[in-house]
Coordinates of C-alpha atoms in Angstrom, one line a residue:
M17 CA -53.1 10.5 9.8
A18 CA -56.7 11.7 8.2
T19 CA -57.2 15.4 8.3
E20 CA -59.6 15.3 10.8
D21 CA -57.1 13.8 13.3
I22 CA -54.6 16.7 12.0
E23 CA -57.4 19.2 13.1
T24 CA -57.8 17.7 16.3
T25 CA -54.5 17.4 17.3
T26 CA -53.9 20.9 16.5
R27 CA -56.7 22.4 18.7
A28 CA -55.4 20.1 21.5
S29 CA -51.9 21.4 21.2
M30 CA -53.3 25.0 21.1
D31 CA -55.4 24.5 24.2
A32 CA -52.6 23.2 26.1
G33 CA -50.4 26.2 25.5
Q34 CA -48.1 24.3 22.9
Q35 CA -46.9 25.9 19.7
A36 CA -49.2 25.2 17.1
W37 CA -48.6 23.1 14.1
N38 CA -47.4 25.4 10.9
P39 CA -48.5 23.7 7.8
L40 CA -46.0 25.7 5.9
E41 CA -43.0 23.5 7.7
P42 CA -41.5 20.8 5.2
S43 CA -40.9 18.8 8.6
A44 CA -44.1 18.9 10.0
I45 CA -46.0 17.8 6.7
P46 CA -47.8 14.6 7.5
A47 CA -47.4 11.9 5.3
E48 CA -50.1 11.2 2.4
P49 CA -52.1 7.8 3.3
S50 CA -51.1 4.8 2.2
P51 CA -52.9 3.8 -0.9
I52 CA -52.7 0.2 0.4
P53 CA -55.7 -1.0 2.6
N54 CA -55.3 -2.5 5.8
E55 CA -57.2 -5.2 6.9
L56 CA -60.3 -3.4 7.8
E57 CA -60.4 -1.5 4.4
R58 CA -60.1 -5.0 2.2
P59 CA -61.7 -6.5 0.2
R60 CA -60.6 -3.5 -2.2
Y61 CA -59.5 -2.7 -5.7
V62 CA -57.0 -0.2 -5.5
V63 CA -55.3 1.3 -8.9
L64 CA -51.6 2.3 -8.7
D65 CA -50.5 4.9 -11.6
E66 CA -47.0 4.8 -10.3
P67 CA -45.2 2.2 -8.7
H68 CA -45.8 2.3 -4.9
T69 CA -43.5 1.3 -1.8
A70 CA -45.2 0.5 1.5
G71 CA -44.0 1.2 4.8
D72 CA -42.9 -2.2 5.7
G73 CA -40.8 -1.9 2.0
T74 CA -43.2 -4.1 0.0
K75 CA -43.2 -3.0 -3.5
Y76 CA -46.2 -2.8 -5.7
R77 CA -45.6 -2.0 -9.5
A78 CA -48.0 0.2 -11.0
G79 CA -51.6 -1.1 -12.0
V80 CA -54.7 -2.5 -10.9
W81 CA -54.6 -4.3 -7.6
W82 CA -56.6 -6.9 -5.7
F83 CA -56.8 -6.7 -2.1
G84 CA -58.3 -9.4 -0.1
L85 CA -58.1 -11.4 2.5
K86 CA -57.9 -15.3 2.4
P87 CA -59.3 -17.1 5.4
S88 CA -57.4 -19.1 7.7
K89 CA -57.8 -22.1 9.4
G90 CA -58.9 -22.3 13.2
D91 CA -59.1 -19.1 15.1
A92 CA -56.3 -17.7 13.4
L93 CA -56.5 -14.3 11.8
P94 CA -57.2 -14.2 7.7
A95 CA -54.5 -13.7 5.9
L96 CA -53.9 -10.6 3.5
V97 CA -53.6 -11.4 -0.1
Q98 CA -52.9 -9.0 -2.9
S99 CA -52.9 -9.9 -6.7
W100 CA -52.1 -7.5 -10.1
I101 CA -54.5 -7.7 -12.7
C102 CA -53.0 -5.3 -15.5
S103 CA -51.4 -1.7 -15.7
P104 CA -53.3 1.6 -14.8
L105 CA -56.6 1.2 -16.1
H106 CA -59.4 3.2 -15.0
V107 CA -63.1 3.2 -15.4
D108 CA -64.1 6.7 -15.5
A109 CA -67.8 6.8 -16.7
V110 CA -70.7 4.2 -17.5
T111 CA -71.7 4.8 -21.4
F112 CA -75.3 3.9 -22.8
D113 CA -76.9 5.2 -26.4
A114 CA -79.6 7.5 -26.7
A115 CA -82.3 4.6 -26.6
G116 CA -80.9 3.4 -22.9
A117 CA -79.0 0.3 -24.4
N118 CA -75.7 -0.9 -25.5
F119 CA -74.1 0.1 -22.2
G120 CA -70.3 0.4 -21.7
R121 CA -67.8 1.8 -19.5
L122 CA -65.2 4.5 -20.6
L123 CA -61.8 3.3 -20.3
R124 CA -58.8 5.1 -18.9
F125 CA -55.4 3.6 -19.4
R126 CA -51.8 4.3 -20.1
N127 CA -50.3 2.3 -22.6
T128 CA -46.7 0.5 -23.1
L129 CA -44.8 4.1 -24.4
G130 CA -46.6 5.8 -21.1
H131 CA -49.4 7.5 -22.7
W132 CA -53.0 7.8 -21.2
K133 CA -55.3 6.9 -23.8
T134 CA -59.1 6.2 -23.4
W135 CA -61.6 3.3 -24.5
A136 CA -65.6 3.2 -24.4
M137 CA -65.9 -0.8 -23.9
P138 CA -69.2 -2.0 -24.4
M139 CA -70.3 -4.2 -21.7
E140 CA -71.3 -7.1 -24.0
M141 CA -67.5 -7.9 -24.3
L142 CA -67.2 -9.2 -20.9
R143 CA -69.4 -12.4 -22.1
G144 CA -67.9 -15.9 -22.4
D145 CA -64.1 -15.9 -22.0
T146 CA -63.4 -12.0 -22.7
A147 CA -60.9 -12.9 -25.1
D148 CA -62.3 -10.2 -27.8
L149 CA -62.0 -7.7 -24.7
R150 CA -58.3 -9.0 -23.6
G151 CA -57.4 -9.0 -27.2
V152 CA -58.6 -5.5 -27.9
L153 CA -56.8 -4.6 -24.8
L154 CA -53.5 -6.0 -25.6
S155 CA -53.5 -4.4 -29.3
M156 CA -53.6 -0.9 -27.4
G157 CA -50.8 -1.4 -24.8
V158 CA -52.3 -2.7 -21.8
H159 CA -50.4 -5.4 -19.9
L160 CA -52.3 -7.7 -18.3
D161 CA -51.6 -10.8 -16.4
P162 CA -51.5 -13.8 -18.1
S163 CA -52.9 -16.4 -15.8
N164 CA -56.3 -17.7 -15.8
A165 CA -56.8 -16.3 -12.2
G166 CA -56.1 -12.7 -14.0
R167 CA -58.0 -13.3 -16.5
N168 CA -61.0 -13.8 -14.2
M169 CA -60.2 -10.9 -12.0
L170 CA -59.9 -8.4 -14.7
A171 CA -63.5 -9.2 -16.2
T172 CA -64.9 -9.0 -11.8
Y173 CA -63.0 -5.8 -11.7
L174 CA -64.7 -3.9 -14.6
Q175 CA -68.1 -5.5 -14.2
S176 CA -68.2 -4.4 -10.4
Q177 CA -67.1 -0.5 -11.3
V178 CA -70.3 1.8 -11.7
P179 CA -69.0 5.1 -11.6
T180 CA -71.5 7.7 -11.0
R181 CA -70.6 10.1 -14.3
K182 CA -72.4 9.2 -17.3
M183 CA -72.0 9.6 -21.0
E184 CA -74.2 9.0 -24.3
A185 CA -72.3 6.1 -26.3
V186 CA -72.5 6.3 -30.0
M187 CA -71.4 3.3 -32.4
Q188 CA -70.8 5.6 -35.4
T189 CA -69.8 8.4 -36.4
G190 CA -71.5 11.2 -36.7
W191 CA -73.7 13.4 -35.2
A192 CA -74.6 12.9 -31.5
G193 CA -75.8 14.8 -28.5
G194 CA -79.1 16.4 -29.8
Q195 CA -79.2 19.6 -31.8
F196 CA -75.9 19.0 -33.5
K197 CA -73.3 20.3 -30.5
A198 CA -71.4 16.9 -30.9
F199 CA -69.9 15.1 -33.6
A200 CA -68.3 11.9 -33.1
L201 CA -65.0 10.4 -34.7
P202 CA -63.5 7.0 -33.8
D203 CA -60.9 8.6 -32.0
M204 CA -62.3 12.2 -30.4
V205 CA -65.6 13.7 -30.2
I206 CA -65.8 17.6 -31.8
G207 CA -68.5 20.5 -30.2
P208 CA -69.6 22.3 -27.5
Q209 CA -71.4 18.7 -25.9
A210 CA -67.7 16.2 -26.4
M211 CA -67.8 16.3 -22.8
R212 CA -71.3 14.6 -23.0
V213 CA -70.5 11.9 -25.7
T214 CA -68.2 9.1 -26.4
Y215 CA -67.7 6.8 -29.5
Q216 CA -68.2 3.0 -28.4
S217 CA -67.1 0.4 -30.6
E218 CA -65.7 -3.2 -30.1
A219 CA -62.7 -2.4 -32.5
K220 CA -59.6 -0.5 -30.7
G221 CA -60.1 1.9 -33.5
T222 CA -60.2 2.2 -37.4
D223 CA -57.4 3.3 -39.5
E224 CA -59.9 5.4 -41.9
Y225 CA -59.7 8.9 -39.6
T226 CA -56.2 9.1 -39.7
Q227 CA -54.1 12.5 -39.6
R228 CA -50.8 13.8 -40.9
G229 CA -49.2 17.2 -41.6
T230 CA -51.0 20.3 -40.8
L231 CA -53.9 21.8 -42.0
A232 CA -51.8 24.6 -43.9
G233 CA -50.0 21.8 -45.5
W234 CA -53.4 20.7 -46.8
Q235 CA -54.4 24.3 -47.9
Q236 CA -51.6 24.7 -50.0
G237 CA -50.9 21.3 -51.3
I238 CA -54.8 20.4 -52.0
A239 CA -57.1 23.4 -51.7
A240 CA -55.1 26.2 -53.1
P241 CA -54.7 24.5 -56.6
A242 CA -58.5 23.6 -56.5
A243 CA -59.0 26.9 -57.6
G244 CA -59.9 27.5 -61.0
N245 CA -60.4 24.1 -61.5
P246 CA -64.8 23.1 -61.0
L247 CA -64.3 19.5 -60.8
L248 CA -61.6 19.6 -58.3
V249 CA -63.5 22.0 -56.0
L250 CA -66.9 20.1 -56.6
A251 CA -64.9 16.8 -55.6
I252 CA -63.9 18.5 -52.0
S253 CA -67.0 20.1 -51.2
S254 CA -68.5 16.4 -51.4
A255 CA -65.9 15.8 -48.6
F256 CA -67.3 18.7 -46.7
A257 CA -70.6 18.1 -47.2
G258 CA -71.2 14.8 -45.4
P259 CA -71.7 16.3 -42.0
V260 CA -74.2 19.0 -43.8
L261 CA -76.5 16.7 -45.0
A262 CA -78.5 16.3 -41.6
L263 CA -78.4 19.7 -41.0
V264 CA -80.7 20.5 -44.0
G265 CA -82.6 17.5 -44.3
V266 CA -81.0 16.0 -47.2
E267 CA -80.5 12.2 -48.2
S268 CA -77.6 10.5 -49.1
G269 CA -76.0 10.5 -52.6
G270 CA -73.4 12.5 -54.6
L271 CA -71.4 12.4 -57.5
H272 CA -69.8 10.0 -60.0
L273 CA -67.4 11.1 -62.6
I274 CA -66.7 9.3 -65.5
G275 CA -63.9 9.7 -67.6
D276 CA -61.0 7.6 -69.6
S277 CA -57.9 6.1 -67.7
S278 CA -55.6 8.6 -66.2
T279 CA -57.8 11.9 -66.8
G280 CA -57.8 12.6 -63.2
K281 CA -61.0 11.4 -61.7
T282 CA -59.3 9.1 -59.1
T283 CA -56.8 12.1 -57.9
A284 CA -60.1 14.3 -57.6
L285 CA -61.3 11.5 -55.1
Q286 CA -58.2 11.2 -53.6
A287 CA -57.9 15.0 -52.7
A288 CA -61.7 14.6 -51.5
A289 CA -61.1 11.5 -49.2
S290 CA -57.9 13.5 -47.9
V291 CA -60.3 16.1 -45.9
W292 CA -60.7 12.9 -43.2
G293 CA -57.8 10.4 -43.7
G294 CA -55.2 8.9 -45.8
D295 CA -55.4 6.6 -48.6
N296 CA -56.9 3.9 -46.2
F297 CA -60.0 6.2 -46.1
R298 CA -60.7 5.4 -50.0
R299 CA -63.2 2.5 -50.7
S300 CA -63.5 0.4 -53.8
W301 CA -66.1 -0.7 -55.7
R302 CA -64.6 -4.1 -55.8
T303 CA -67.0 -5.3 -53.0
T304 CA -70.4 -7.0 -52.7
A305 CA -74.0 -4.7 -51.7
N306 CA -73.3 -6.5 -48.4
G307 CA -70.1 -5.1 -47.8
L308 CA -70.7 -1.5 -48.9
E309 CA -73.0 -1.7 -46.2
G310 CA -70.6 -1.9 -43.2
A311 CA -68.5 1.0 -45.2
A312 CA -71.5 3.0 -45.7
A313 CA -72.2 2.8 -42.0
L314 CA -68.3 3.6 -41.1
F315 CA -69.0 6.7 -42.8
N316 CA -72.0 7.7 -41.4
D317 CA -72.4 11.6 -41.8
S318 CA -69.0 11.8 -43.3
L319 CA -67.5 11.1 -47.0
L320 CA -68.1 7.9 -48.6
A321 CA -65.5 7.5 -51.4
L322 CA -65.4 4.5 -54.1
D323 CA -62.9 4.1 -56.7
E324 CA -63.8 2.7 -60.0
I325 CA -67.4 1.1 -60.8
S326 CA -66.2 -1.3 -63.1
E327 CA -64.5 -3.4 -60.5
C328 CA -68.4 -3.6 -59.2
D329 CA -70.3 -6.8 -60.6
P330 CA -72.5 -5.1 -63.0
R331 CA -75.8 -6.9 -61.6
D332 CA -75.1 -5.3 -58.0
V333 CA -74.5 -1.6 -59.3
G334 CA -78.4 -0.6 -59.3
E335 CA -78.9 -2.3 -56.0
V336 CA -76.0 -0.2 -54.5
V337 CA -77.1 2.7 -55.6
Y338 CA -80.4 2.4 -54.3
M339 CA -78.8 1.2 -50.9
L340 CA -76.7 4.1 -50.6
G341 CA -79.4 6.7 -51.3
N342 CA -82.1 5.1 -48.8
G343 CA -79.8 5.3 -45.9
R344 CA -80.4 1.7 -44.7
G345 CA -79.2 -2.1 -45.0
K346 CA -81.4 -5.2 -45.3
Q347 CA -83.3 -6.4 -42.6
R348 CA -81.4 -9.7 -41.7
A349 CA -82.0 -12.5 -38.8
S350 CA -79.7 -13.5 -35.8
R351 CA -79.0 -17.2 -35.1
N352 CA -81.9 -17.2 -33.2
G353 CA -84.3 -16.0 -35.7
S354 CA -84.8 -12.3 -34.2
A355 CA -84.2 -9.2 -36.2
R356 CA -80.5 -8.0 -36.3
T357 CA -79.9 -4.5 -35.9
V358 CA -80.0 -2.6 -39.3
H359 CA -77.4 -0.8 -40.9
R360 CA -78.3 3.0 -41.0
W361 CA -76.4 6.1 -42.6
R362 CA -76.5 9.3 -44.1
T363 CA -73.4 9.9 -46.2
S364 CA -72.2 12.0 -49.1
V365 CA -70.8 10.1 -51.8
I366 CA -67.9 10.6 -54.4
S367 CA -67.3 7.8 -57.3
T368 CA -65.3 7.0 -60.4
G369 CA -65.4 5.3 -63.4
E370 CA -64.7 5.0 -67.1
R371 CA -68.3 3.9 -67.8
S372 CA -72.1 5.7 -66.2
I373 CA -74.4 4.3 -63.6
A374 CA -76.5 3.7 -66.5
T375 CA -73.8 1.7 -68.5
S376 CA -72.8 -0.4 -65.7
M377 CA -76.2 -1.3 -65.1
A378 CA -77.0 -2.1 -69.1
E379 CA -74.3 -4.5 -69.2
A380 CA -76.1 -6.7 -66.3
G381 CA -79.5 -6.2 -68.9
Q382 CA -81.1 -3.6 -66.1
R383 CA -82.4 -0.3 -66.9
V384 CA -81.7 2.8 -64.9
K385 CA -84.3 4.3 -63.2
A386 CA -84.9 8.1 -62.6
G387 CA -84.5 7.5 -59.0
Q388 CA -81.1 5.9 -59.1
A389 CA -79.9 8.9 -61.8
V390 CA -80.4 11.2 -58.6
R391 CA -78.8 9.4 -56.2
L392 CA -75.4 9.6 -58.0
L393 CA -75.1 12.1 -60.8
D394 CA -72.8 11.0 -63.6
I395 CA -70.8 14.0 -64.3
T396 CA -68.0 13.5 -67.1
A397 CA -64.5 14.6 -66.0
Q398 CA -63.4 16.0 -69.3
R399 CA -62.3 19.1 -69.0
T400 CA -59.5 21.3 -70.6
F401 CA -56.5 19.1 -69.2
G402 CA -58.2 16.0 -68.8
A403 CA -60.3 16.6 -65.4
W404 CA -58.3 20.3 -64.9
D405 CA -58.7 23.7 -66.1
N406 CA -56.1 25.3 -64.4
L407 CA -52.9 23.4 -64.3
H408 CA -51.1 26.5 -61.5
Q409 CA -47.8 26.5 -63.7
H410 CA -47.6 22.8 -63.8
Q411 CA -46.7 21.3 -67.5
N412 CA -49.4 19.1 -68.3
G413 CA -52.6 17.5 -66.5
P414 CA -50.3 14.2 -65.5
A415 CA -48.0 16.5 -63.6
F416 CA -50.6 18.3 -61.9
S417 CA -52.6 15.2 -61.0
D418 CA -49.1 13.9 -59.5
A419 CA -48.5 16.9 -57.6
L420 CA -51.9 16.6 -55.8
K421 CA -51.0 12.9 -55.1
R422 CA -48.1 13.8 -53.4
A423 CA -49.9 16.5 -51.2
A424 CA -52.9 14.1 -50.4
N425 CA -50.4 11.6 -48.9
A426 CA -48.5 13.9 -47.0
N427 CA -51.1 16.1 -45.5
Y428 CA -54.4 14.5 -44.9
G429 CA -57.2 14.4 -41.8
T430 CA -56.7 18.2 -40.4
A431 CA -59.6 20.0 -42.3
G432 CA -62.1 17.8 -41.8
R433 CA -61.8 17.9 -38.1
A434 CA -61.3 22.1 -38.4
F435 CA -64.5 22.1 -40.3
L436 CA -66.6 20.5 -37.3
E437 CA -65.1 23.1 -34.8
K438 CA -66.6 25.6 -36.9
L439 CA -69.5 23.9 -38.0
T440 CA -70.8 22.6 -34.4
R441 CA -70.9 25.8 -33.5
D442 CA -72.5 27.4 -36.3
T443 CA -75.9 28.6 -35.6
G444 CA -76.9 30.5 -39.0
D445 CA -79.9 29.6 -41.4
M446 CA -78.2 26.7 -43.8
A447 CA -81.4 25.6 -45.1
T448 CA -82.5 29.2 -46.4
R449 CA -78.8 29.8 -48.1
L450 CA -79.4 26.1 -49.6
E451 CA -82.6 27.2 -51.2
D452 CA -81.2 30.1 -52.3
I453 CA -78.2 28.3 -54.1
K454 CA -80.6 25.7 -55.9
A455 CA -82.4 28.5 -57.3
H456 CA -79.3 29.7 -59.0
L457 CA -78.4 26.5 -60.2
L458 CA -81.8 26.3 -61.7
K459 CA -82.1 29.6 -63.1
G460 CA -83.2 29.4 -66.7
V461 CA -83.7 26.0 -66.4
Q462 CA -87.4 25.2 -67.6
S463 CA -89.0 21.5 -66.4
G464 CA -92.0 20.5 -65.1
D465 CA -90.2 17.4 -63.9
G466 CA -88.5 16.9 -60.4
Q467 CA -84.9 15.1 -61.7
P468 CA -83.4 18.3 -62.1
S469 CA -85.0 19.9 -59.3
R470 CA -83.5 17.1 -57.1
A471 CA -79.9 17.1 -59.4
A472 CA -79.9 20.9 -58.2
A473 CA -80.6 20.2 -54.8
R474 CA -78.1 17.4 -54.8
L475 CA -75.0 20.0 -56.2
A476 CA -76.7 22.8 -53.8
V477 CA -75.6 20.6 -50.9
L478 CA -72.0 20.4 -52.0
A479 CA -71.7 23.9 -53.2
L480 CA -73.1 25.2 -49.4
A481 CA -70.7 22.8 -47.8
G482 CA -67.8 23.9 -49.7
E483 CA -68.8 28.0 -49.3
L484 CA -69.2 27.1 -45.6
A485 CA -65.6 25.7 -45.7
T486 CA -64.7 29.0 -47.2
T487 CA -66.2 31.2 -44.7
Y488 CA -64.6 28.9 -41.9
G489 CA -61.1 29.8 -43.5
I490 CA -60.5 26.3 -44.0
T491 CA -60.3 26.5 -47.9
G492 CA -59.2 29.9 -49.0
W493 CA -60.8 30.0 -51.9
D494 CA -62.8 32.9 -53.1
E495 CA -66.5 33.4 -52.2
G496 CA -68.7 31.7 -55.1
E497 CA -66.2 29.3 -56.0
A498 CA -67.8 26.1 -54.6
T499 CA -71.1 27.5 -56.0
T500 CA -69.7 28.4 -59.5
A501 CA -68.2 24.6 -59.3
A502 CA -71.8 23.5 -58.6
K503 CA -73.3 25.4 -62.0
V504 CA -70.6 23.7 -64.3
G505 CA -71.3 20.5 -62.4
F506 CA -75.4 20.6 -63.5
A507 CA -74.5 22.0 -66.6
A508 CA -72.3 18.8 -67.1
W509 CA -75.0 16.6 -65.5
T510 CA -77.8 18.1 -67.9
A511 CA -75.4 17.6 -71.0
L512 CA -74.9 14.0 -70.1
R513 CA -78.4 13.9 -69.7
G514 CA -79.7 14.9 -73.1
D515 CA -82.6 16.3 -72.6
V516 CA -83.0 19.3 -70.0
T517 CA -86.4 19.9 -70.8
G518 CA -87.8 16.5 -70.3
N519 CA -88.9 14.2 -67.8
A520 CA -86.7 11.0 -67.8
E521 CA -88.4 8.4 -66.2
Q522 CA -91.3 9.2 -68.7
D523 CA -89.0 8.6 -71.6
Q524 CA -87.8 5.6 -69.7
V525 CA -91.5 4.2 -69.8
V526 CA -92.0 5.2 -73.4
Q527 CA -88.6 3.6 -74.4
A528 CA -89.4 0.5 -72.9
V529 CA -93.2 -0.2 -74.1
M530 CA -91.4 0.6 -77.7
A531 CA -88.7 -1.5 -77.3
F532 CA -90.9 -4.3 -76.4
V533 CA -92.8 -3.6 -79.5
E534 CA -89.6 -3.8 -81.7
R535 CA -88.2 -6.6 -80.4
H536 CA -91.8 -8.6 -80.4
G537 CA -93.7 -6.7 -83.0
D538 CA -93.9 -9.5 -85.7
S539 CA -93.9 -12.7 -83.1
R540 CA -96.1 -12.4 -80.1
F541 CA -98.9 -9.7 -81.9
S542 CA -101.1 -10.9 -84.7
D543 CA -103.8 -8.8 -86.6
A544 CA -106.8 -8.2 -85.0
G545 CA -109.1 -7.5 -88.1
E546 CA -108.3 -11.4 -89.5
I547 CA -109.7 -14.4 -88.5
Y548 CA -106.9 -17.1 -88.4
S549 CA -107.3 -20.5 -88.1
E550 CA -106.7 -22.1 -84.9
R551 CA -103.3 -23.4 -86.6
Q552 CA -102.3 -19.7 -87.7
Q553 CA -103.7 -18.9 -84.2
S554 CA -101.1 -21.2 -82.5
L555 CA -98.2 -20.0 -84.3
V556 CA -98.4 -16.8 -81.8
R557 CA -96.5 -17.8 -78.6
D558 CA -96.9 -16.2 -75.7
R559 CA -99.2 -13.3 -76.9
A560 CA -98.8 -10.2 -75.7
G561 CA -102.1 -9.0 -77.9
W562 CA -103.0 -7.6 -81.4
W563 CA -101.9 -4.7 -83.7
Q564 CA -104.5 -3.2 -85.8
S565 CA -104.4 -0.6 -89.0
T566 CA -106.1 3.2 -88.4
E567 CA -105.9 6.0 -90.7
E568 CA -103.5 7.4 -88.1
G569 CA -101.3 4.2 -88.5
V570 CA -100.9 0.7 -86.7
E571 CA -102.2 0.7 -82.9
Y572 CA -100.8 -2.0 -80.7
L573 CA -103.6 -3.5 -78.4
F574 CA -101.7 -5.2 -75.5
T575 CA -103.2 -7.8 -73.4
G576 CA -103.1 -6.6 -69.6
D577 CA -99.8 -9.6 -69.2
G578 CA -98.0 -8.1 -72.2
M579 CA -98.0 -4.9 -70.7
R580 CA -97.0 -5.8 -67.6
E581 CA -94.4 -7.2 -69.0
A582 CA -93.2 -4.5 -71.0
L583 CA -93.4 -2.2 -68.2
K584 CA -91.2 -5.0 -65.9
G585 CA -89.0 -3.1 -63.1
F586 CA -91.5 0.0 -63.1
D587 CA -94.3 0.9 -60.5
F588 CA -97.2 -0.5 -63.2
G589 CA -100.2 2.0 -62.0
R590 CA -97.8 5.1 -62.0
A591 CA -96.1 3.9 -65.5
V592 CA -99.2 3.6 -67.3
R593 CA -100.3 6.9 -66.1
T594 CA -97.0 8.2 -67.6
L595 CA -97.8 6.8 -70.8
Q596 CA -101.1 8.5 -71.1
Q597 CA -99.7 11.8 -70.3
S598 CA -97.1 11.3 -72.8
G599 CA -99.9 10.3 -75.4
L600 CA -98.4 6.8 -76.4
L601 CA -101.2 5.0 -74.3
A602 CA -104.9 6.0 -75.8
P603 CA -107.5 7.3 -73.4
G604 CA -109.2 4.4 -71.4
V605 CA -113.4 4.2 -70.6
D606 CA -114.9 4.2 -67.3
G607 CA -112.3 5.4 -65.5
K608 CA -109.9 3.2 -66.7
A609 CA -106.6 3.1 -68.5
S610 CA -107.9 0.3 -70.6
R611 CA -110.8 -0.9 -72.6
V612 CA -112.8 -3.5 -74.2
K613 CA -112.8 -4.4 -77.9
R614 CA -114.2 -7.3 -79.7
I615 CA -111.2 -9.3 -81.1
H616 CA -112.2 -12.9 -82.7
A617 CA -116.0 -13.2 -81.8
R618 CA -114.7 -12.4 -78.1
N619 CA -114.8 -9.3 -75.9
V620 CA -110.8 -8.6 -74.5
R621 CA -109.6 -5.9 -72.1
V622 CA -106.6 -4.2 -73.7
Y623 CA -104.3 -1.1 -73.6
V624 CA -104.2 0.3 -77.0
V625 CA -100.7 2.1 -77.6
Q626 CA -100.6 4.6 -80.3
P627 CA -96.7 5.2 -81.9
E628 CA -98.1 7.6 -84.1
K629 CA -99.6 9.9 -81.7
L630 CA -96.3 10.1 -79.7
A631 CA -94.4 10.8 -82.9
V632 CA -96.9 13.6 -83.5
G633 CA -96.7 14.8 -79.6
R634 CA -92.4 14.9 -79.8
A635 CA -92.5 16.7 -83.5

């Protein structure tokens, strides 16, 4: 009996002077309305969270049911029919991304173990025979009617449900919801606006962002031993830096730890990865540039941990470094020729290897550019005991590394989530704090170029993240520990770079031209002052220019094609200006970098390279 009917009956009884219905008397409580619809209430989908026995004794198992009517012949009444579709499965919300696309449905279901779970299903999974959708649901513990009719009814049921609740769907981890108040992980959303956002994916989930142990266990086994070990502090800080990058407007990038085998560099990487997940969180350099696109997108606003650069094809290293720093993958076409969605990400990167980025690229005959050098900072992992300075009462470096590895396998994934709980509610001025740390790192560094500044900015972000984690009570470090580690990292980077005050890109351009002269000075250049016979002229193959003796030494007169060949891999106009600034390239005339000279009875436009002027300038 409906509530309205109960109230009407009660009033009628009171008017007749009879005893009024007392709702507190158990015998007077009306029966719950049956969830099984009658013929007037059909057709209808009904979700039974528990098994139900109808008034006529019919038993219904828990799950999604379709109650319909089957037309009968003649004047006979339609027959009542029902079909079980799957175990309990509710459609709680309509989902779509910030651009009003990628629609989906937020599903809530009970798995085989009886636990309620949620999953944001992309609507595109209802295309075709829905085999992919059913596969994902089955893998998550949903029971399905295996018949063909059941398959079709499942798709019909899901498409028919349009809840009034709306949620923003994100297709990758990271910030969502606006104003940095919600952070999405594959299994949950953290932050004040978490109820407005859901992570939506065709996959059943990932095995990267997993949890084990406790935060206290992680603090005792990973964070506490990091104190007094700058490289370990820097590695762990790089893990916390992922979500901070967007808050301070810094592009992707990070560290490349260099060291011999068994120094502890991979252990530092494992410790960093334990902030977010277990051993599956790590990635290997042993993949293609295309493969790393997907990996970088998976770790958006988080940490990308790449182990052992020697496993990567040297020809791919330079491309990968640029790609990771630029935060976007290649533009590709779909089967019908239209443009596919480009992978995008912003991630903190920590990498390891026995050789530097430059050495890896040189193996493939490539030259590292300044932009690549400041995206992943080469830092040697050679301290007092391998990569360590403080063994915390362990006998030696390997014993300390083994203890860290055991701790990383026992406690992981908790620190990152605790960090996000605080970060999503932090309204402090992080940009000003970042600039203060950067200024601290650059104190005493005299440089007119931007590379040290960019390297300091990269390390300052790591220091900021580490200091925030300390302020939030996650690391247990003393205030300033992360900043000190960044200072050590900056010193290691400048020492490996060789010349703190010089311009790395300028040096590379100069070295490229001088190396070209050394390789081809006798074979592709000839004396501009002598008149050669036709046969003598033909001995110079693929001419790059001429040389001439002056009071100050030998000058090389590069042709335009010769100079472009020497500067291959650099922006030509910028490289020419750099050569002029260094003094290696003589000033041109008429506002141009080149000049016209009379060589062998003809006028030729050349670039005049003066090695002696460079030597004097550097002296």
